[in-house]
Short mmCIF file of C-alpha atoms in Angstrom, two decimals:
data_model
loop_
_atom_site.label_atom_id
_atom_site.label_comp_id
_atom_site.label_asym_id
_atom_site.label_seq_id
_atom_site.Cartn_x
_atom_site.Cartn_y
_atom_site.Cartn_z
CA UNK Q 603 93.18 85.87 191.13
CA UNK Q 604 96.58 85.45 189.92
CA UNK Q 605 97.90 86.68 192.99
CA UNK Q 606 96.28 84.23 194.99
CA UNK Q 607 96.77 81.23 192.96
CA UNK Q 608 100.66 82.07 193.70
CA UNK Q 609 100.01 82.69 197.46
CA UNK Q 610 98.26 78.99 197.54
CA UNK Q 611 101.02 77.84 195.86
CA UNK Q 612 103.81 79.06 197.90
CA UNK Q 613 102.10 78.03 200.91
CA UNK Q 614 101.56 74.20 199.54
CA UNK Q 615 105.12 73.79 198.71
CA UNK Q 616 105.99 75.13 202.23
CA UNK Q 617 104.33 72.62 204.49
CA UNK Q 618 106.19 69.99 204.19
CA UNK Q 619 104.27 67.65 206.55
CA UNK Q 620 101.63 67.89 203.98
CA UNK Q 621 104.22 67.84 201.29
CA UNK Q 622 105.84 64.21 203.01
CA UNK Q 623 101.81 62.53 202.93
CA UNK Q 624 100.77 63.73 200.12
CA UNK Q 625 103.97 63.02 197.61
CA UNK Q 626 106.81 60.54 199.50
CA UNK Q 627 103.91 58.53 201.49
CA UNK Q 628 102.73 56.80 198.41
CA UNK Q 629 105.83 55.92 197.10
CA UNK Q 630 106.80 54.40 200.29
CA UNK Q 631 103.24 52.68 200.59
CA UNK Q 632 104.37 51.00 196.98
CA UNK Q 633 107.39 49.75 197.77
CA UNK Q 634 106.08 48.32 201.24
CA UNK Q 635 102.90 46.58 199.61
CA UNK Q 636 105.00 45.45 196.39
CA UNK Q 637 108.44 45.17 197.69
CA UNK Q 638 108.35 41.46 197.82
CA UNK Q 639 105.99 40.61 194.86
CA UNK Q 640 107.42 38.96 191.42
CA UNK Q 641 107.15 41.08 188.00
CA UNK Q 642 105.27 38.08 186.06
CA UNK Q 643 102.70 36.59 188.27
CA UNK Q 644 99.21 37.87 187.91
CA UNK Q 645 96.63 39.08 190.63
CA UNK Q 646 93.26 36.63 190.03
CA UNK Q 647 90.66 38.78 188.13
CA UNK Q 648 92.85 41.71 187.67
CA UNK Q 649 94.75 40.92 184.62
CA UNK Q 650 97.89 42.70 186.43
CA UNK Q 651 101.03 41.86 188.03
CA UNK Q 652 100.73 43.47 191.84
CA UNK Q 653 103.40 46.02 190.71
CA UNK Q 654 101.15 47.16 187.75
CA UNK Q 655 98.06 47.12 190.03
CA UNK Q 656 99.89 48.77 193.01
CA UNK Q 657 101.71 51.76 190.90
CA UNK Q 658 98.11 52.65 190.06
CA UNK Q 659 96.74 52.31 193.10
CA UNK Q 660 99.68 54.36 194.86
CA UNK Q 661 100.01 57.21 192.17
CA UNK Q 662 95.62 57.23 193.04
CA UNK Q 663 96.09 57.42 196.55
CA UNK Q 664 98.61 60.53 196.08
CA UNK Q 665 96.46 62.64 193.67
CA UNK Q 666 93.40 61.99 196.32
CA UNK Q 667 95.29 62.84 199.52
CA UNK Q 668 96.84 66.16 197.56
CA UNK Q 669 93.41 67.18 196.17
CA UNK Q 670 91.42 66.01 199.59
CA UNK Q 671 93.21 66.37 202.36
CA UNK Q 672 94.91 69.74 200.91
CA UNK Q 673 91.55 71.45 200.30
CA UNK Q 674 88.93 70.58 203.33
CA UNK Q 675 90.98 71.22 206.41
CA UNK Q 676 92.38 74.42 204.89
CA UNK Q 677 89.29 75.91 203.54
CA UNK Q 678 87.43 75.33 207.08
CA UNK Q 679 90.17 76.98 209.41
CA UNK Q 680 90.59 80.09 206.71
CA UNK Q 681 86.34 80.52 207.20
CA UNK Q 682 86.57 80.06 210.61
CA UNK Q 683 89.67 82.32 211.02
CA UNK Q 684 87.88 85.59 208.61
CA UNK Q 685 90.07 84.81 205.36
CA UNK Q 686 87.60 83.87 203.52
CA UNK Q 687 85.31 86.88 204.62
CA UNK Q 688 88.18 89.25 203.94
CA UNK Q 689 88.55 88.30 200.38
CA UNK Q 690 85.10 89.07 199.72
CA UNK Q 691 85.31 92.30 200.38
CA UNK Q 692 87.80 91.98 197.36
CA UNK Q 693 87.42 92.06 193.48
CA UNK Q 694 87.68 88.42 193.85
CA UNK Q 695 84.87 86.17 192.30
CA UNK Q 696 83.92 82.91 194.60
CA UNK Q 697 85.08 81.14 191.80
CA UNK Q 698 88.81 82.35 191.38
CA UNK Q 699 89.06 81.25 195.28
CA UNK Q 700 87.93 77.35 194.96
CA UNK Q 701 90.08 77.87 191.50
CA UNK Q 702 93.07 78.76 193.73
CA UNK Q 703 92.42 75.75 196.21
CA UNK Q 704 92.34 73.22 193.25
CA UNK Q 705 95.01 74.80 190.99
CA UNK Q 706 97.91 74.44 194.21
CA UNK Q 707 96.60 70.99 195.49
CA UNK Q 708 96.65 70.33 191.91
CA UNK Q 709 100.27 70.88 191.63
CA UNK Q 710 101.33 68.81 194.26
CA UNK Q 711 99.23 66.21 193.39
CA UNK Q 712 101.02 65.93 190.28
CA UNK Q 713 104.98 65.11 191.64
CA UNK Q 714 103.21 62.34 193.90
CA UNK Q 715 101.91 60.41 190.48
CA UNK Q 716 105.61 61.10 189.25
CA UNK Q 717 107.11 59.97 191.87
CA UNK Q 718 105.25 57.14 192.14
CA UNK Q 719 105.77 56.03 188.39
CA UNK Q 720 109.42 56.48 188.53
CA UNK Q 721 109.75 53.89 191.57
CA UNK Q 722 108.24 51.19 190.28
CA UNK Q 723 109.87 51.47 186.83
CA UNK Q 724 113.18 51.95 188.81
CA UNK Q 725 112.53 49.46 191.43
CA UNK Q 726 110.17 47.09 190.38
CA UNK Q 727 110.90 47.39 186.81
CA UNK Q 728 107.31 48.37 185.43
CA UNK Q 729 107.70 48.90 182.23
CA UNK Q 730 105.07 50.64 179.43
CA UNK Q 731 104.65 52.10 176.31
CA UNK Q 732 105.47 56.00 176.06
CA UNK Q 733 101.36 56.78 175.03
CA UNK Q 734 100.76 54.86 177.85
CA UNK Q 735 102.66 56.55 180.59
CA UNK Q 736 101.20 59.93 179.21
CA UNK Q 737 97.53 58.86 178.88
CA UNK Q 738 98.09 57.42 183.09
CA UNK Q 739 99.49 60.76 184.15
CA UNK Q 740 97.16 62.94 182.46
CA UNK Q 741 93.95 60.98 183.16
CA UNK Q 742 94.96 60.36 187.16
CA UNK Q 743 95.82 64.35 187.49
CA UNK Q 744 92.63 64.91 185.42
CA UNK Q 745 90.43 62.98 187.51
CA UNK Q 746 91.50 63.84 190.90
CA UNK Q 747 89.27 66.84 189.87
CA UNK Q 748 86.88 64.66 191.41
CA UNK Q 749 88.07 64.69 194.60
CA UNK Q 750 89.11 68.06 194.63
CA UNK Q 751 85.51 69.37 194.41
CA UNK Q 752 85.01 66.46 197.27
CA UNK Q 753 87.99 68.50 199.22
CA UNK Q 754 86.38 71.70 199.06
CA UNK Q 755 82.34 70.72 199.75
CA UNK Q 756 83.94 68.98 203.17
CA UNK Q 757 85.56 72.59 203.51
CA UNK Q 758 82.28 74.35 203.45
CA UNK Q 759 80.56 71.79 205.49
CA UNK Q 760 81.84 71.62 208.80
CA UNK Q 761 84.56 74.25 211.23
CA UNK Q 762 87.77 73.68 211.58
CA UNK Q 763 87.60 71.57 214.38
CA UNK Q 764 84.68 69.49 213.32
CA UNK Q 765 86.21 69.17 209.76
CA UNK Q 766 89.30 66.69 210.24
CA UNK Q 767 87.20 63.44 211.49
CA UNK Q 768 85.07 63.69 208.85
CA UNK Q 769 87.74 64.42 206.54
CA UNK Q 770 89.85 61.54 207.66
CA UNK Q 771 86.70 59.03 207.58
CA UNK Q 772 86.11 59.96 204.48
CA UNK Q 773 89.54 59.75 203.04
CA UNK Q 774 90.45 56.26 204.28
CA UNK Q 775 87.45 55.29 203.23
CA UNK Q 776 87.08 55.52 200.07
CA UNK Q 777 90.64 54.39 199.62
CA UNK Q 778 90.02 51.22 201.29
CA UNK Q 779 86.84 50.22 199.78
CA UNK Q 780 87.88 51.84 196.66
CA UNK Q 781 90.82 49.58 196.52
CA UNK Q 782 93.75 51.88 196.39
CA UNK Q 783 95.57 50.10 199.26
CA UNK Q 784 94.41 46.11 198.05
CA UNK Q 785 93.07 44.60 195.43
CA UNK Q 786 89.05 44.53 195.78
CA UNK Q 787 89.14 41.22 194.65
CA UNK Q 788 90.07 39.71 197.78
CA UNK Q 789 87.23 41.50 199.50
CA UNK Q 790 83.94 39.32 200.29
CA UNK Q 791 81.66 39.41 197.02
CA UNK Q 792 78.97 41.79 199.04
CA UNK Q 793 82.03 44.56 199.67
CA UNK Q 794 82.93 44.01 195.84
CA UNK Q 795 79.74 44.72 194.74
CA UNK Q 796 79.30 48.05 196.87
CA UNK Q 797 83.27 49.02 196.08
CA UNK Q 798 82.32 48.55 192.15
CA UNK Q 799 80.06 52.09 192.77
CA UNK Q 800 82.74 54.22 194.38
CA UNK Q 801 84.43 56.80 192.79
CA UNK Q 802 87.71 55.89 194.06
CA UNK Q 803 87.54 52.14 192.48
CA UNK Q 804 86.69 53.73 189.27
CA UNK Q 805 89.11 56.25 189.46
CA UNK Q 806 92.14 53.54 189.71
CA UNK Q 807 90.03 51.39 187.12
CA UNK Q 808 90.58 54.20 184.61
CA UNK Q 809 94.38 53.39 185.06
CA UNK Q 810 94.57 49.63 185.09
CA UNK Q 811 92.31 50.36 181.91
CA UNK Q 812 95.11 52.00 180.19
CA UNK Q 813 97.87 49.38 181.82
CA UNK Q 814 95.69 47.09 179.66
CA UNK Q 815 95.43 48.76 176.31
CA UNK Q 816 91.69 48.47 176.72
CA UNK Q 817 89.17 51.20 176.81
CA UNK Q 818 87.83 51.98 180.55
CA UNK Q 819 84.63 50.67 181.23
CA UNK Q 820 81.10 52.95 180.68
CA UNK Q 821 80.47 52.30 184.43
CA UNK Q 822 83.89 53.65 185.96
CA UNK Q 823 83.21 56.64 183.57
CA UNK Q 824 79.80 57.32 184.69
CA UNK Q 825 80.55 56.98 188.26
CA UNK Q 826 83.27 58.93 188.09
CA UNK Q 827 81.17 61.32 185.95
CA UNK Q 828 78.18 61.63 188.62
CA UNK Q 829 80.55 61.82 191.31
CA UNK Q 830 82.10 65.33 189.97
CA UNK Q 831 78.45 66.28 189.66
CA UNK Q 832 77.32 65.95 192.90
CA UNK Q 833 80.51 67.05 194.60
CA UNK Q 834 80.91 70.47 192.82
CA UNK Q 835 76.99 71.21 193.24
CA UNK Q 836 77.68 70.37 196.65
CA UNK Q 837 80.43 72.41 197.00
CA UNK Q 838 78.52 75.35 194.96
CA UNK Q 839 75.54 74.85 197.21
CA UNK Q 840 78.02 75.06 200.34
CA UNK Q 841 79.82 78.08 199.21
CA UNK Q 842 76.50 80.15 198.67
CA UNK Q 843 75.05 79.18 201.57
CA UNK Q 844 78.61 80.24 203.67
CA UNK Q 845 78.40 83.63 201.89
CA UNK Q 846 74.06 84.18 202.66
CA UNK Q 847 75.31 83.81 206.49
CA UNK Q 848 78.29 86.11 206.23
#
């Protein structure tokens, strides 16, 4: 399994199209949406400064496209192209290969949250506490798990072919209604209200939660919670049901 966490790895950090989206893209993203903004006025409702809010957001949006868009595509054209059927004729458990999938998207994921941090304390001058630079990197690498089980249930579900619109409707949209690219509090109270229940709005909550010195709310948690739930047993239900027809 070893070997093939190294193999996923070496062939993340090679495509660098993916590589450019998934760490550089946010960063730019940041500085386009808060490029102009002040350092001392305060989004309505959010308790943040749009930098604040934004560097969230952004360092969100990066984990989710590494975790998402890294796992569904590639896991539908390796079943549709035998890989997948080859290495079960292996010692290889199911397990060690969605392992492999998460553990590289899980290393890129983590430079684009980096990256993203160090811009806007560079550029826009965000500035926090030591704990709380630590507790935002570990909790928005720990819950892109989320999405990562997300990633590879998409990759069981469809073909190649079939898998990239789906993919790509479901990627921008839970980061637009989840609020990674505005604040949800300029959306219409009704798209609030249904933006309050996806895991992508509690996954940047989590942050702003620790940008606040607060603890994150029981809702985000449970949402965020479920979600994981029902994407792995998705994914687990997927997988089995791939390897019955093989």
């Amino acid at each position: 399994m070893n070997s093939l966490i190294k193999l996923e790895l070496t062939r993340a950090l090679r495509n660098r199209k993916f590589l450019f989206f998934s760490v550089i893209y946010p960063s730019i993203l940041f500085l386009i949406i808060a490029g102009n903004s002040d350092s001392t006025t305060k989004l309505p409702g959010t308790g943040l400064t749009l930098p604040t809010y934004m560097m969230v957001s952004m360092a969100s949006f990066g984990a989710l496209t590494a975790v998402l868009m890294g796992n569904s595509e590639r896991i539908a054209k390796e079943r549709e192209g035998g890989w997948v059927r080859q290495l079960r004729l292996t010692t290889l458990p199911g397990r060690g290969y969605v392992l492999a999938k998460t553990a590289s998207a899980a290393v890129v994921s983590l430079p684009s949250i980096v990256i993203v941090f160090a811009v806007a304390a560079a550029v826009k001058h965000v500035r926090l506490d030591a704990w709380q630079w630590l507790a935002l990197t570990g909790a928005i690498w720990a819950g892109s798990l989320v999405f990562a089980a997300l990633g590879v249930a998409l990759g069981y579900l469809a073909s190649g072919d079939a898998v990239r619109p789906i993919t790509m409707i479901t990627y921008f949209g839970l980061s637009m209604l989840g609020g990674l690219w505005m604040p949800t509090t300029t959306f219409p109270a009704w798209l609030q209200d249904i933006a309050k229940w996806l895991p992508t709005h509690a996954y940047a909550a989590l942050g702003q939660a620790i940008e606040q010195s607060r603890a994150p709310h029981v809702q985000d948690l449970a949402v965020l919670v479920v979600s994981f739930v029902l994407f792995a047993g998705g994914a687990a239900w997927l997988y089995r049901k791939d390897t019955l027809k093989a």
